[in-house]
Short mmCIF file of C-alpha atoms in Angstrom, two decimals:
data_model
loop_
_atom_site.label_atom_id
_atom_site.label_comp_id
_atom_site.label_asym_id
_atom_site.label_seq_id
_atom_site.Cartn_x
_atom_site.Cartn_y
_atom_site.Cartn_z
CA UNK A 1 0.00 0.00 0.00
CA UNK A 2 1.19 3.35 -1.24
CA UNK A 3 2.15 5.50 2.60
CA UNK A 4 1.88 8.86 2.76
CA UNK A 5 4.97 11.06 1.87
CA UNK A 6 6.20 13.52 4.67
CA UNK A 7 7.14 16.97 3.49
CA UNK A 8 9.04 19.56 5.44
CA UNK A 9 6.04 21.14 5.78
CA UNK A 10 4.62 17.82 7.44
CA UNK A 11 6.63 16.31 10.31
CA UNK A 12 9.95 17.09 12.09
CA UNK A 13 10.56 13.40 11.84
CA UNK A 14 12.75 14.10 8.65
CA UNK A 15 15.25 15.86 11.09
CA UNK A 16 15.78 12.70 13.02
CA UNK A 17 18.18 10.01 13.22
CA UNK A 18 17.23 7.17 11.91
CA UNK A 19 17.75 3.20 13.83
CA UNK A 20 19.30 0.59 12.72
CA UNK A 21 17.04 -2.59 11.42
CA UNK A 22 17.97 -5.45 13.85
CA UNK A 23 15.81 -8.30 12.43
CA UNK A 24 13.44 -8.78 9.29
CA UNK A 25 10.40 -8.21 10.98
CA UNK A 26 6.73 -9.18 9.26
CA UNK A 27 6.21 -5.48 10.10
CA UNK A 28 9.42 -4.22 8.08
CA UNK A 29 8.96 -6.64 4.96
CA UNK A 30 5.81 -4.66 4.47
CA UNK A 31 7.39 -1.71 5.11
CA UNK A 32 10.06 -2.59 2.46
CA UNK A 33 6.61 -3.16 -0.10
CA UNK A 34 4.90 0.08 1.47
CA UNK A 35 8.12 2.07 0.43
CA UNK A 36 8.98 1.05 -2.73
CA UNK A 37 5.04 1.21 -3.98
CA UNK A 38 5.13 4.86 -2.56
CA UNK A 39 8.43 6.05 -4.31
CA UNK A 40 6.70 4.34 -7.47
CA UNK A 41 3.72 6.08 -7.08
CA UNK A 42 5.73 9.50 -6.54
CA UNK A 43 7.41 8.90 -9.73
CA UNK A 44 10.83 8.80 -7.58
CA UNK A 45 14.16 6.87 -7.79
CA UNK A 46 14.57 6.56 -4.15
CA UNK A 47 12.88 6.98 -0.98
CA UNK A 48 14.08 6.23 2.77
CA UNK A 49 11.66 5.46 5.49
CA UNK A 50 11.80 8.83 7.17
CA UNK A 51 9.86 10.10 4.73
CA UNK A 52 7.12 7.82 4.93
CA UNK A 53 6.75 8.42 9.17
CA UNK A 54 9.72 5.12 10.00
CA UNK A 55 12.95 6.08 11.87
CA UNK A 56 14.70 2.78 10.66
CA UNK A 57 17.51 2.68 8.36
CA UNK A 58 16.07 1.52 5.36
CA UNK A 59 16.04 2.76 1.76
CA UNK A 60 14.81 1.66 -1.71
CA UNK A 61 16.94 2.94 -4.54
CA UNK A 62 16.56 2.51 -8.46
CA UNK A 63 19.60 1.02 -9.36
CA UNK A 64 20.36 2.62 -12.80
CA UNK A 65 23.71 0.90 -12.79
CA UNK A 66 22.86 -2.40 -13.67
CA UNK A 67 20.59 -3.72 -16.54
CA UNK A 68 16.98 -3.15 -16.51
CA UNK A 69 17.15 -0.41 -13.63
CA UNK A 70 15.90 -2.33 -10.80
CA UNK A 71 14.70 -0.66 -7.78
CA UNK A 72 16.16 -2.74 -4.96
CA UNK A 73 15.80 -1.92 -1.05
CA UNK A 74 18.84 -1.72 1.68
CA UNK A 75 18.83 -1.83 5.19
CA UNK A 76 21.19 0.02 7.16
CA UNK A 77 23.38 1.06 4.35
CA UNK A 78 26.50 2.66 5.10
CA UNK A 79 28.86 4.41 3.14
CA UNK A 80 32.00 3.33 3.46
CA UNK A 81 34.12 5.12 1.36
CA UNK A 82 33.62 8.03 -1.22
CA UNK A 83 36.22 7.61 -3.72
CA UNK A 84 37.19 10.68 -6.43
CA UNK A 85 36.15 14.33 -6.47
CA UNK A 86 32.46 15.55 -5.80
CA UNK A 87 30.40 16.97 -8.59
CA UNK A 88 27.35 19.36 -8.27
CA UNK A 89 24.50 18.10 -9.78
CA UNK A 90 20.53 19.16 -9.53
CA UNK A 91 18.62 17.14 -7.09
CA UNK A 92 15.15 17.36 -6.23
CA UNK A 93 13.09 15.29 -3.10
CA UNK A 94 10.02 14.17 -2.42
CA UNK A 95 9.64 15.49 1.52
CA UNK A 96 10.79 19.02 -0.71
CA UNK A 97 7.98 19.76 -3.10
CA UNK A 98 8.41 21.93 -6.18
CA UNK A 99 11.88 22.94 -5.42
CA UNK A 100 15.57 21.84 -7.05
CA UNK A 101 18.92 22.51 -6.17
CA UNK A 102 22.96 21.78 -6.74
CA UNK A 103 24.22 19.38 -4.48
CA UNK A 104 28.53 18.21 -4.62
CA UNK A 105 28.69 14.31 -4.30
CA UNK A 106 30.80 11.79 -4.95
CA UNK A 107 30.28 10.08 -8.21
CA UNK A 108 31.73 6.63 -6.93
CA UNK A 109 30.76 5.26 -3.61
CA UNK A 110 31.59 2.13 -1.54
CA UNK A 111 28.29 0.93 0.17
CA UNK A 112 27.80 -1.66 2.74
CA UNK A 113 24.28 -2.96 3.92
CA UNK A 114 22.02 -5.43 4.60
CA UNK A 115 19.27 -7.26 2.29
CA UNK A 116 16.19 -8.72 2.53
CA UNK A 117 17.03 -11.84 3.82
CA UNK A 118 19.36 -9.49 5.70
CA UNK A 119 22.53 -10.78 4.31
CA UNK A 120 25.17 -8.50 4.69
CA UNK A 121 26.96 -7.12 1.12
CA UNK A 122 29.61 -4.38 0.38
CA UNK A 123 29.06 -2.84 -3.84
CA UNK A 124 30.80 -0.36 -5.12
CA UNK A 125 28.43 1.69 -7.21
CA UNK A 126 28.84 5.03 -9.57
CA UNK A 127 27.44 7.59 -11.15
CA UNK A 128 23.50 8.83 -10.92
CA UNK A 129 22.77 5.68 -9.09
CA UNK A 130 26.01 6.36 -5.88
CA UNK A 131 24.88 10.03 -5.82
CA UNK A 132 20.67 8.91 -5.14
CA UNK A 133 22.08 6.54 -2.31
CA UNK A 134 24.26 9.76 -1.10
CA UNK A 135 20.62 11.22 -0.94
CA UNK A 136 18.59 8.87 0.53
CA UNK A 137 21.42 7.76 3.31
CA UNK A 138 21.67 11.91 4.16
CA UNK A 139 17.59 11.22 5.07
CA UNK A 140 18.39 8.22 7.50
CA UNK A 141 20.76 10.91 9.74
CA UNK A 142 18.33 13.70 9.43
CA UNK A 143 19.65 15.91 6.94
CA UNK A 144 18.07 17.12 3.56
CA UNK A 145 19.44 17.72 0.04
CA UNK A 146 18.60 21.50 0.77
CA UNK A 147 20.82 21.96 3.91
CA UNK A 148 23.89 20.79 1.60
CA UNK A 149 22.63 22.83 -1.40
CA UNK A 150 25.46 25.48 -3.01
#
């Protein structure tokens, strides 16, 4: 089911720091479901559960770095090293209606999380895809696209 989205305007849950999942719970499999058919339904490429009212480190992300785009979800993703220089690049948000702005990230990230079946991987990932997971990890520790914004 499709959750509502929280906007900056909404909740001051999108300033909070975010817990780690401990166990796949029947509760956070459909939470997992919940997320991805709300980012889906947004018309977004990633969405963490802060923004649909869960302070748990979980995110879905469409991965556009590997064939046919899949949108796959994490739990407690870290990243683990950001390799090369930053480069600005528009981003937009979900919780931030109607507004845009240049944000400096890493183009080429080393990630390390937990899946599903909460197996525990470490990817290396680049490009549009590293710098959405930049995004959507920011939400899990509280802080938004536009308080990095140049």
């Amino acid at each position: 089911m499709a959750l509502r989205n929280i906007t900056i305007k909404g909740d001051e849950i999108l300033a909070k720091k975010c817990k780690p999942v401990k166990e796949i719970t029947p509760r956070i499999a459909e939470a997992c479901a919940d997320m991805v058919e709300t980012m889906l339904a947004a018309d977004g490429v990633g969405i963490a559960a802060p923004q649909v009212g869960l302070l748990r480190r979980m995110v879905a992300v469409q991965r556009f770095d590997k064939a046919g785009e899949p949108f796959e979800f994490f739990l407690n993703p870290e990243i683990i090293a950001m390799l090369g220089e930053n480069k600005p690049g528009g981003e937009g948000c979900l919780s931030v209606p109607d507004m845009r702005g240049v944000v400096s990230r890493s183009q080429h990230i080393v990630l390390r999380y937990r899946d599903v079946d909460f197996v525990e991987h470490t990817d290396t990932i680049e490009g549009f895809t590293a710098v959405i997971f930049q995004h959507e990890v920011d939400h899990l520790d509280g802080v938004l696209y536009i308080d990095k914004t140049e």
